[in-house]
mmCIF file of C-alpha atoms in Angstrom:
data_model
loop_
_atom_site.group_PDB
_atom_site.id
_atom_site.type_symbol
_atom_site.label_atom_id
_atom_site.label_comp_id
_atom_site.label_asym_id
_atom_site.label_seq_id
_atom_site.Cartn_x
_atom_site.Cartn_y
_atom_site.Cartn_z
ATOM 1 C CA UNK A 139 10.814 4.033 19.072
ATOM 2 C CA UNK A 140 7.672 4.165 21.548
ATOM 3 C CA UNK A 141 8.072 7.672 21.206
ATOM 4 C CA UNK A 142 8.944 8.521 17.826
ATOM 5 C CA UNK A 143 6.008 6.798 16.481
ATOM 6 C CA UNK A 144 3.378 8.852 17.934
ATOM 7 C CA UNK A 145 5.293 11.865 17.373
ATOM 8 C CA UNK A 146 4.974 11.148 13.627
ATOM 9 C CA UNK A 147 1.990 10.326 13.244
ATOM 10 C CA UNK A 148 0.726 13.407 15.422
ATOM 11 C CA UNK A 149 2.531 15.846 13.293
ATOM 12 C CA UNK A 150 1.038 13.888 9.831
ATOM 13 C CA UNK A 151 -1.837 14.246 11.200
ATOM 14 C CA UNK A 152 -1.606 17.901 12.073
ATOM 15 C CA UNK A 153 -0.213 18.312 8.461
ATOM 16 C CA UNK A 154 -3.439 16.707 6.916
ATOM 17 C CA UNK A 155 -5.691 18.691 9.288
ATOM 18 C CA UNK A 156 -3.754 22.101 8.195
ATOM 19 C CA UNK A 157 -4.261 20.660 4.548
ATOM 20 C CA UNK A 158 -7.833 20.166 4.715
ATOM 21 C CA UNK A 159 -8.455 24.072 6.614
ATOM 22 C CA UNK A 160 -6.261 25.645 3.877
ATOM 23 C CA UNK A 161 -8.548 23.741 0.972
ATOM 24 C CA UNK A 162 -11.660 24.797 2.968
ATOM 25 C CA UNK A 163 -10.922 28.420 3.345
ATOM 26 C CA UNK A 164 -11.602 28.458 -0.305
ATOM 27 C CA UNK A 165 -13.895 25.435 -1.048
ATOM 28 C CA UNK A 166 -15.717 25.344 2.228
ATOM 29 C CA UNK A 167 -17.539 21.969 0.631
ATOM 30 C CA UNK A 168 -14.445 19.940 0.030
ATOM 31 C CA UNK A 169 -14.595 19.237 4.198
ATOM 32 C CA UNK A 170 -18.263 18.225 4.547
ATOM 33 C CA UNK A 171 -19.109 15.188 5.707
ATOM 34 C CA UNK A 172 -20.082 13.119 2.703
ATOM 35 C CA UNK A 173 -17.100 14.830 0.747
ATOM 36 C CA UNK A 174 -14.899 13.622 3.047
ATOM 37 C CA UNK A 175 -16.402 10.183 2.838
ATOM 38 C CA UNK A 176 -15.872 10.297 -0.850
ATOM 39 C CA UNK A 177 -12.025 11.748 -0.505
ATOM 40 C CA UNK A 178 -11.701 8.570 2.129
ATOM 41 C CA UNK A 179 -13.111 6.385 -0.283
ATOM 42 C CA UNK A 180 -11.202 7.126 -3.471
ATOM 43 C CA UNK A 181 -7.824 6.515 -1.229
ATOM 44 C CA UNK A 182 -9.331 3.144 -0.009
ATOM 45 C CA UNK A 183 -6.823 1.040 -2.757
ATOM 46 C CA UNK A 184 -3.759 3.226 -1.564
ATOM 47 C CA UNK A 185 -4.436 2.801 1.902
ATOM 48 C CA UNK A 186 -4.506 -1.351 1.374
ATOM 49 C CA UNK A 187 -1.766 -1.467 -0.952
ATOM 50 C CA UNK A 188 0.546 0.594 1.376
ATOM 51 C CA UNK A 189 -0.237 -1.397 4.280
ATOM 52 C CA UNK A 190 0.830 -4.874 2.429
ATOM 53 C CA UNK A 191 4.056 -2.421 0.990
ATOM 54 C CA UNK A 192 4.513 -1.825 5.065
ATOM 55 C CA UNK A 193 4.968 -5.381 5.871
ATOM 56 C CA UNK A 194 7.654 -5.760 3.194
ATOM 57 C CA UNK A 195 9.202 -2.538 3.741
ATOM 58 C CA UNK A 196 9.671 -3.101 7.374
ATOM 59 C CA UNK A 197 11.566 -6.342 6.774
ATOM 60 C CA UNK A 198 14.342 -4.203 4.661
ATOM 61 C CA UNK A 199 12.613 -5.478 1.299
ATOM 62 C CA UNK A 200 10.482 -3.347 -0.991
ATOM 63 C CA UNK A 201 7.448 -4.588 -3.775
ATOM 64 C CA UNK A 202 7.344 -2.227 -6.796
ATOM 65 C CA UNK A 203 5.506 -5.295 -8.769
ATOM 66 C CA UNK A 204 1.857 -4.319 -6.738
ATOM 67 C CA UNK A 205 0.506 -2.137 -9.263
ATOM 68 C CA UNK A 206 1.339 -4.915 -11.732
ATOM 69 C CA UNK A 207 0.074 -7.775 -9.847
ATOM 70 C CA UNK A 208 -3.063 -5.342 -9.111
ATOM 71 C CA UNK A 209 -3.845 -4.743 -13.164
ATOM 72 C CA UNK A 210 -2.904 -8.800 -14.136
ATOM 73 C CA UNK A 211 -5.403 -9.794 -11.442
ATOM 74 C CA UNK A 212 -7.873 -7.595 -12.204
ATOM 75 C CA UNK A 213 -7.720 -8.237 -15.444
ATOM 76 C CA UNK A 214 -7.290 -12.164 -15.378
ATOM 77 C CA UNK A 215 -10.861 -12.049 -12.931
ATOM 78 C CA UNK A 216 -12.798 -9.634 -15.275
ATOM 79 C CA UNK A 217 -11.678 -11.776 -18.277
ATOM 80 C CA UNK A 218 -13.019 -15.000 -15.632
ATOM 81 C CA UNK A 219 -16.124 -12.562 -15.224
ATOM 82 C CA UNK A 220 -16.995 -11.927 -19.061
ATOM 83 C CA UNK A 221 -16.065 -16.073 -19.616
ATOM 84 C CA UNK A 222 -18.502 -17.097 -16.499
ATOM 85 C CA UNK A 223 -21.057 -14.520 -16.020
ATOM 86 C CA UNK A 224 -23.103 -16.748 -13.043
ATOM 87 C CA UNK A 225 -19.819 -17.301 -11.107
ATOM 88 C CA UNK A 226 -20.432 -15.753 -7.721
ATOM 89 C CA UNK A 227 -18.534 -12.801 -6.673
ATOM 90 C CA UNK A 228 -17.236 -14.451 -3.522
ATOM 91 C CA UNK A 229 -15.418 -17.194 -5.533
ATOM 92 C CA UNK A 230 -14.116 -14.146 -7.772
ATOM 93 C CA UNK A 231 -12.913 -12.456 -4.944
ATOM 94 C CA UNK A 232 -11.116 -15.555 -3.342
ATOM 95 C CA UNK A 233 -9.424 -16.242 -6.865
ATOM 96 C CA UNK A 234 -8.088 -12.367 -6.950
ATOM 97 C CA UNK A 235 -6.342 -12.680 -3.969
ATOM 98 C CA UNK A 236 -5.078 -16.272 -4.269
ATOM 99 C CA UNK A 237 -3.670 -15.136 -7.723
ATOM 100 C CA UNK A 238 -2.146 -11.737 -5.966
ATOM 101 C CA UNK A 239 -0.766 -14.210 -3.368
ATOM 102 C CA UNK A 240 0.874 -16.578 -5.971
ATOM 103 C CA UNK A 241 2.546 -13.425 -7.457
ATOM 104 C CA UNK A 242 3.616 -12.434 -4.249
ATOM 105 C CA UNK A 243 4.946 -15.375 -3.549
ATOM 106 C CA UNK A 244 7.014 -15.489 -6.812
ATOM 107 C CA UNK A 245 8.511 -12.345 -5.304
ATOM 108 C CA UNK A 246 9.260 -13.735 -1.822
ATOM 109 C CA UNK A 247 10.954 -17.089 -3.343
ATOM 110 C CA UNK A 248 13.466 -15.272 -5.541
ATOM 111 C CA UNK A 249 14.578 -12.834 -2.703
ATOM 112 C CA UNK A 250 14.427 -15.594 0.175
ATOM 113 C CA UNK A 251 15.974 -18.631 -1.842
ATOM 114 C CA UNK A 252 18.217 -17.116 -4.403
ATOM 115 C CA UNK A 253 18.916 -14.033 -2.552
ATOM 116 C CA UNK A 254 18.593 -11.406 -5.698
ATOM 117 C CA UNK A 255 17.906 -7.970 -4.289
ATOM 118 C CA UNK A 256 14.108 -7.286 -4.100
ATOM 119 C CA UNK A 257 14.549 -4.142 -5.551
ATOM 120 C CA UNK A 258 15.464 -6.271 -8.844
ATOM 121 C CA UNK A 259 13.189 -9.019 -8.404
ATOM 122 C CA UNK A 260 9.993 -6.749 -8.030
ATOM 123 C CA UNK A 261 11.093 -4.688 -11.329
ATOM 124 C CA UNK A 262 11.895 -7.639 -13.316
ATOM 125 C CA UNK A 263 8.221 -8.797 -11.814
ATOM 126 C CA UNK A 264 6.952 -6.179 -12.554
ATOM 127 C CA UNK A 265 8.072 -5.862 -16.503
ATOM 128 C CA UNK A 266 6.982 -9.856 -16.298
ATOM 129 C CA UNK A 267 3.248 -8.898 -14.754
ATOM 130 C CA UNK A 268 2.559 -6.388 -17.599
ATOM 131 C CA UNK A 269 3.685 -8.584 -20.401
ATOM 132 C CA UNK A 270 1.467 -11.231 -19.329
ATOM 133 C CA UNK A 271 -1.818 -8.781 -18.754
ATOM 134 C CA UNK A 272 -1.191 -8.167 -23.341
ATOM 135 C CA UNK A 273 -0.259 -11.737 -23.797
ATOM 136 C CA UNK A 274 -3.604 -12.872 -22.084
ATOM 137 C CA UNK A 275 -6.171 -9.968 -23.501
ATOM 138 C CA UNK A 276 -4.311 -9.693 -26.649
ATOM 139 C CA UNK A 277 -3.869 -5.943 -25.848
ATOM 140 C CA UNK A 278 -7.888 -5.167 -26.002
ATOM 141 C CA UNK A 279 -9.837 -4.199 -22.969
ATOM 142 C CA UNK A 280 -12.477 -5.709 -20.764
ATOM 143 C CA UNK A 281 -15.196 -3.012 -20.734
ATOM 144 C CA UNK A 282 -18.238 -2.020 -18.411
ATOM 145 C CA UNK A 283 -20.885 -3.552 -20.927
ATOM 146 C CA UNK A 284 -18.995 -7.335 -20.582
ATOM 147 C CA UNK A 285 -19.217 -7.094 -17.012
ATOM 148 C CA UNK A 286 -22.150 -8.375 -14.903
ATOM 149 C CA UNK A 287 -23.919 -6.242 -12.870
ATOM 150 C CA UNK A 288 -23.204 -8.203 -9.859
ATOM 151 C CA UNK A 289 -19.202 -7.563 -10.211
ATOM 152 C CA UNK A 290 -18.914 -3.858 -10.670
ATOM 153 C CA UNK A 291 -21.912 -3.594 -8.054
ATOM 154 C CA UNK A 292 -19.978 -4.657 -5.383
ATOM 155 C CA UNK A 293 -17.453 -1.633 -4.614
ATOM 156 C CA UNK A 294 -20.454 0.725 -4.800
ATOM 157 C CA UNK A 295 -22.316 -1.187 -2.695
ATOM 158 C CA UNK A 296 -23.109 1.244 0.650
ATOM 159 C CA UNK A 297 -23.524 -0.327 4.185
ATOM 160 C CA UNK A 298 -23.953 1.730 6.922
ATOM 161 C CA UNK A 299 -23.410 4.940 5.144
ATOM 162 C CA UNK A 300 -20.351 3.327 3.477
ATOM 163 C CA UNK A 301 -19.302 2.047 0.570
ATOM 164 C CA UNK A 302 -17.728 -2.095 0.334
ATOM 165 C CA UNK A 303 -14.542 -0.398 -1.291
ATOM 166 C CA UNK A 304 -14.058 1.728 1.588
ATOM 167 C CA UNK A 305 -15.032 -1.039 4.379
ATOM 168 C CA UNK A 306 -12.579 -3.419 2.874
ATOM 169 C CA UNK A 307 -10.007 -0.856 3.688
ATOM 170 C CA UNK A 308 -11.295 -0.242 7.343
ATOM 171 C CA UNK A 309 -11.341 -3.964 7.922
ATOM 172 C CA UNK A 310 -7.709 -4.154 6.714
ATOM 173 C CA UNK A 311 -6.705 -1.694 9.013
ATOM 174 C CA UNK A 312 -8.438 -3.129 11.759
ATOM 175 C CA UNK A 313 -6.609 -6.461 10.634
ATOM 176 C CA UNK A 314 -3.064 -5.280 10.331
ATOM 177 C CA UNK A 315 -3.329 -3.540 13.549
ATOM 178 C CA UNK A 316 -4.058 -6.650 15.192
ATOM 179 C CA UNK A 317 -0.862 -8.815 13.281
ATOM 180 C CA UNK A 318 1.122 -6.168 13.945
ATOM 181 C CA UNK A 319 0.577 -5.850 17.917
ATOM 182 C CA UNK A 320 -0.615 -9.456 18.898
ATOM 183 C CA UNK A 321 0.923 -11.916 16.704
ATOM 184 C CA UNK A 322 4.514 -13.575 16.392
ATOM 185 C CA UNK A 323 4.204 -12.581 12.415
ATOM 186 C CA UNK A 324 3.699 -9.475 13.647
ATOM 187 C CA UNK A 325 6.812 -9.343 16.031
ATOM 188 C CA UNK A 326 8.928 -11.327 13.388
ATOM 189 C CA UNK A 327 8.908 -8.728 11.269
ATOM 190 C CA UNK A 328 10.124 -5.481 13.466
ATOM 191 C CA UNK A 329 12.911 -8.387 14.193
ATOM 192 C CA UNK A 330 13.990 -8.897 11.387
ATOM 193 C CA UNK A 331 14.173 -5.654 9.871
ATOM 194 C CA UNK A 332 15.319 -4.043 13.120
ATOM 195 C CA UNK A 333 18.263 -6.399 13.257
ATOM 196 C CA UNK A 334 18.346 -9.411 11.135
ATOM 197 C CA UNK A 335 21.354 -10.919 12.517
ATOM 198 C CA UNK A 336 20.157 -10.949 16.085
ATOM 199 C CA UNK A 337 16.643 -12.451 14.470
ATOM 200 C CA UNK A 338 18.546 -15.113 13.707
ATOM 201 C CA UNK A 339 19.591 -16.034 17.344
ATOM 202 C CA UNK A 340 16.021 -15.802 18.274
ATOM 203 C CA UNK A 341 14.810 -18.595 16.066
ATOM 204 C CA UNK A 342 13.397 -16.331 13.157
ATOM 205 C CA UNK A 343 14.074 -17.238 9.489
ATOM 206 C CA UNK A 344 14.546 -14.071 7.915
ATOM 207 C CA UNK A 345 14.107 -15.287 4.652
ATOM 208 C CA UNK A 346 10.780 -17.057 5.427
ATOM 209 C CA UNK A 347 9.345 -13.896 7.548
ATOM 210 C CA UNK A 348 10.377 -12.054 4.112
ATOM 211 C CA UNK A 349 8.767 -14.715 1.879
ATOM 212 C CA UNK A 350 5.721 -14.388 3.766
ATOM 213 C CA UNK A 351 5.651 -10.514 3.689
ATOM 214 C CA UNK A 352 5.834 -10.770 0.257
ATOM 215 C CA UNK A 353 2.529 -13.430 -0.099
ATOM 216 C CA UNK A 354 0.840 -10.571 2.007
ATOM 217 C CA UNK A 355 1.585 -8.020 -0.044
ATOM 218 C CA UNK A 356 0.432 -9.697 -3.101
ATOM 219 C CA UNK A 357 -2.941 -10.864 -1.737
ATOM 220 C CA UNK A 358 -4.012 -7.495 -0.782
ATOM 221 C CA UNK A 359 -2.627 -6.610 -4.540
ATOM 222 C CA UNK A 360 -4.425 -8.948 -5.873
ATOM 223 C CA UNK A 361 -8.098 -7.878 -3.775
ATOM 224 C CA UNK A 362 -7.516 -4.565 -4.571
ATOM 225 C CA UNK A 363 -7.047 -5.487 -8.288
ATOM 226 C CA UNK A 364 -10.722 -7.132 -8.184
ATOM 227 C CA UNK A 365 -11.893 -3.934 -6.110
ATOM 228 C CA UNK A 366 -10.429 -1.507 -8.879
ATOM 229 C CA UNK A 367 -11.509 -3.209 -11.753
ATOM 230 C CA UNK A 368 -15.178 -3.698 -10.751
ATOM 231 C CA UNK A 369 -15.181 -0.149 -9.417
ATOM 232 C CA UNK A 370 -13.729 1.826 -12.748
ATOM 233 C CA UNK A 371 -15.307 -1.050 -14.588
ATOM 234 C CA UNK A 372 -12.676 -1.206 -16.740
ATOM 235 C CA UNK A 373 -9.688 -3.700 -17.441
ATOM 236 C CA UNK A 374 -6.580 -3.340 -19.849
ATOM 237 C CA UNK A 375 -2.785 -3.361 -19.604
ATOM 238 C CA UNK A 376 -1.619 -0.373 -18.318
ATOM 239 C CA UNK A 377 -4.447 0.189 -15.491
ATOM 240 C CA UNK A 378 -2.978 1.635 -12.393
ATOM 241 C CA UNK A 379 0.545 2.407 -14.091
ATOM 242 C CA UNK A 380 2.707 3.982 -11.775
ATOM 243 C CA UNK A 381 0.825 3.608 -8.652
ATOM 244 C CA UNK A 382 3.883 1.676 -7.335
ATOM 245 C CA UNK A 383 5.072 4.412 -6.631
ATOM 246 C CA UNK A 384 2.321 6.301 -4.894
ATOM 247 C CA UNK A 385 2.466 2.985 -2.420
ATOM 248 C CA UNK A 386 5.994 3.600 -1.596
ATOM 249 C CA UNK A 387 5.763 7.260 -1.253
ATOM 250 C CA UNK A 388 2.421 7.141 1.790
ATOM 251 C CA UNK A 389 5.002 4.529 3.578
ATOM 252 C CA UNK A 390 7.361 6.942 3.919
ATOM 253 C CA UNK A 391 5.749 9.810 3.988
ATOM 254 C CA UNK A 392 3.925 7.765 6.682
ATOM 255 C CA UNK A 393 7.157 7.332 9.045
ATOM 256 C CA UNK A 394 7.919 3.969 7.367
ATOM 257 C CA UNK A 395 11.527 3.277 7.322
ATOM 258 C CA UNK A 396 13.262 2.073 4.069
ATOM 259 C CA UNK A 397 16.227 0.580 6.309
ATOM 260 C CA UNK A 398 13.277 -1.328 7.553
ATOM 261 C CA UNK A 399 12.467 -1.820 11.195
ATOM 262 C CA UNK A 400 10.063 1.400 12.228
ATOM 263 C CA UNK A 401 7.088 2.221 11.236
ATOM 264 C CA UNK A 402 3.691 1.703 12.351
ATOM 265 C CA UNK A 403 -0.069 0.969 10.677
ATOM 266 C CA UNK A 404 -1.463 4.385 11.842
ATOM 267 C CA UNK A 405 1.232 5.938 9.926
ATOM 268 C CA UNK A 406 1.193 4.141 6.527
ATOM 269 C CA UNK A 407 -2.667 4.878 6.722
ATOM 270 C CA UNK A 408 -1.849 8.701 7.566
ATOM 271 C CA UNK A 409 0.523 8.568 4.494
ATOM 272 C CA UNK A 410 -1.766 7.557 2.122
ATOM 273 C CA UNK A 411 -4.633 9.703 3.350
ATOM 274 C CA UNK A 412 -2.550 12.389 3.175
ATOM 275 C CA UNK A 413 -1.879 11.997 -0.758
ATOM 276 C CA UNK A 414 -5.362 11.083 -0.997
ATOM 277 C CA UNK A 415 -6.662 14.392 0.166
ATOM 278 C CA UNK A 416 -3.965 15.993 -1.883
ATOM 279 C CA UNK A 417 -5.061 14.434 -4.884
ATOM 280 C CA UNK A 418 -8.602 15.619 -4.076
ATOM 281 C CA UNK A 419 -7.940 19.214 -2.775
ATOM 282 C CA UNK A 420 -6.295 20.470 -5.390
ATOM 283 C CA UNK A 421 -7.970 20.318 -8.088
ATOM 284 C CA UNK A 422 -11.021 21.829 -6.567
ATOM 285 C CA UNK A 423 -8.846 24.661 -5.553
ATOM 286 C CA UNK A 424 -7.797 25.042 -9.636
ATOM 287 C CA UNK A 425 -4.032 24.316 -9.003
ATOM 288 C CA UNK A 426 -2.220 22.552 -11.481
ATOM 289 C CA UNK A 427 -2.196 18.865 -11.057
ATOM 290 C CA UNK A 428 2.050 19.115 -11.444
ATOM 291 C CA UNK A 429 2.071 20.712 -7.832
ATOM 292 C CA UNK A 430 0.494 17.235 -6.387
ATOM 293 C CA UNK A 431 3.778 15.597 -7.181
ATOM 294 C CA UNK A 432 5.545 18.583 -5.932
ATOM 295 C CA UNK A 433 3.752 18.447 -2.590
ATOM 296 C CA UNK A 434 4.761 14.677 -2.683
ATOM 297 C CA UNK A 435 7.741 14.844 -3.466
ATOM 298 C CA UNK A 436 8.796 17.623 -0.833
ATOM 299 C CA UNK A 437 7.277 15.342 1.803
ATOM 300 C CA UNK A 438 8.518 12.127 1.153
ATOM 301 C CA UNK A 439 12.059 14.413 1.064
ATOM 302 C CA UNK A 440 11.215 15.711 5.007
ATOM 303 C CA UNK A 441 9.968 12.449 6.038
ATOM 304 C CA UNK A 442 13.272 10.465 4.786
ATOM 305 C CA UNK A 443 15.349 13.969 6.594
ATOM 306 C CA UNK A 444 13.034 12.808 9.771
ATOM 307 C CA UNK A 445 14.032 9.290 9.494
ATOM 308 C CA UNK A 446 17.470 9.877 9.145
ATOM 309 C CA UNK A 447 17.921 12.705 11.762
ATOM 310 C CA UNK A 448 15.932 10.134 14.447
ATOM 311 C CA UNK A 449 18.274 6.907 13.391
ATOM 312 C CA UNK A 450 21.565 9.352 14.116
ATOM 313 C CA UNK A 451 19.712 9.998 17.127
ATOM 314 C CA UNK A 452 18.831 6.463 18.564
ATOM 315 C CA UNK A 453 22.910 5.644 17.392
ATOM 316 C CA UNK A 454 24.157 8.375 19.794
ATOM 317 C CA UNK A 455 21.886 7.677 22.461
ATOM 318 C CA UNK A 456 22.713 4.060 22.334
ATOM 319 C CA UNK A 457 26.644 4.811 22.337
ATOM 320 C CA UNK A 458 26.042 6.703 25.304
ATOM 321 C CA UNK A 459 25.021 4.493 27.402
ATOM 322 C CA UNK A 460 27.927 2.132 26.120
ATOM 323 C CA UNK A 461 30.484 4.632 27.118
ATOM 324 C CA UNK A 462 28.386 5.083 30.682
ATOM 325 C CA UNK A 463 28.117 0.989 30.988
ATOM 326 C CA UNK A 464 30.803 0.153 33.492
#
């Protein structure tokens, strides 16, 4: 796995490099600087929602409620916003991601405590999430003049050349790589979706590691509603519709493993720049915007062909050395 990982991520990142020459050859702007910045930018949500989607992935579970829990937050704290102008944007914040994290949590209890498949607890969720986002706003929408200045300022806000959207995803990066490497979450969760059984003899709960990759998952929904919102300042029901599914698709694309197990920040970041920069590219190149899901589809298709072909691999190499064991 020490191996494969870098491997991945090398060729991704060879693939996004290709990407960006082809686009450049004919729109030599699309790879200046400040372009690039922008491109970065706009993939900023992806890039945090796919990392939370990592944690869950990687323990064999997957969350197709984020893009719901992202639009009820972020329209529960714009509502909050409209209702309590002076409220500062700190406390906002804070309530975005404990309400993410409650809806995560939701999640985790159902698949830890009455063991329904997450697959069917995160679409019944996610049915559940909507419904409540019309129930609450009565189907209208929250728009940019009902919003203070101070909460759809904040994503745009630039520091050091950057905007606070695209700094909250750095900073999550930075943060995930650290859980993942240093910390006994971290470690719990390659062990239990590498082999839950044998997670068991080492003192793990599976179900609690799960839970808890589920409350992560949700509180980075739940920012990232707050950070969409204020930055499209904007709020109804069906905001961010499908992006469940553009989560999913950078994890794997990314060298996340649906069996759970492998995977690794640097890719699920590489995933979702690389549909980011698809996204971006081709339009400016005039191709039709049908050919993005193409492209997307064709790689999440190699990178699940990759996964397999290296898990037949690892099996043989592993009965090997149980037919060389004396």
């Amino acid at each position: 796995m020490t191996r494969f990982l870098p491997m991945r991520e090398t060729i991704l990142a060879g693939a996004i490099l290709v990407l960006l020459l082809l686009v450049a050859a004919r729109f030599p702007g699309f790879v200046a600087p400040a372009n690039l910045a922008n491109v970065f930018n706009d993939t900023a949500p992806l890039i945090i929602l796919a990392l939370g989607q990592m944690v869950v992935i990687l323990t064999r579970c997957i969350d197709l409620s984020v893009a719901a829990n992202l639009a009820l937050t972020g329209m529960a704290v714009a509502m909050i916003n409209v209702a309590i102008p002076g409220l500062p944007i700190g406390v906002i914040m804070g309530i975005a991601i404990l309400l993410g994290a409650a809806m995560g949590a939701i999640n985790g209890l159902l698949v830890w405590k009455l063991a329904i498949p997450p697959i069917v607890v995160t679409l019944g969720t996610m049915t559940i999430f909507r419904g409540i986002i019309f129930l609450i706003s009565d189907g209208k929408w929250v728009n940019a003049h009902e919003m203070s200045s101070a909460f759809t300022g904040v994503p745009r806000m630039v520091l050091l050349g950057l905007p606070v959207l695209s700094w909250a995803a750095i900073i999550t990066i930075i943060l995930f790589g650290i859980m993942m490497a240093r910390t006994q979450f971290g470690r719990s969760i390659f062990a239990v979706g590498g082999n839950p059984h044998a997670a068991v003899y080492t003192g793990i709960d599976v179900g609690k590691t799960q839970f808890w990759a589920f409350v992560v998952s949700g509180a980075l929904a739940g920012l990232t509603g707050y950070l969409w919102v204020s930055r499209f300042a904007v709020a109804y029901v069906d905001i961010a519709g499908g992006f469940e599914l553009e989560v999913v698709a950078a994890c794997v694309i990314g060298g996340i493993s649906i069996a759970g197990g492998i995977g690794s920040v640097g890719g699920a970041v590489l995933g979702a720049i690389f549909l980011g920069v698809v996204k971006n590219a081709l339009p400016v190149v005039n191709i039709s915007p049908f050919w993005q899901l193409a492209i997307s589809g064709s790689a999440i298709l190699i990178a699940v062909a990759f996964n397999a072909r290296a898990g037949r691999s690892k099996g043989r190499i592993i009965l090997k050395k149980a037919e060389t064991t004396p």
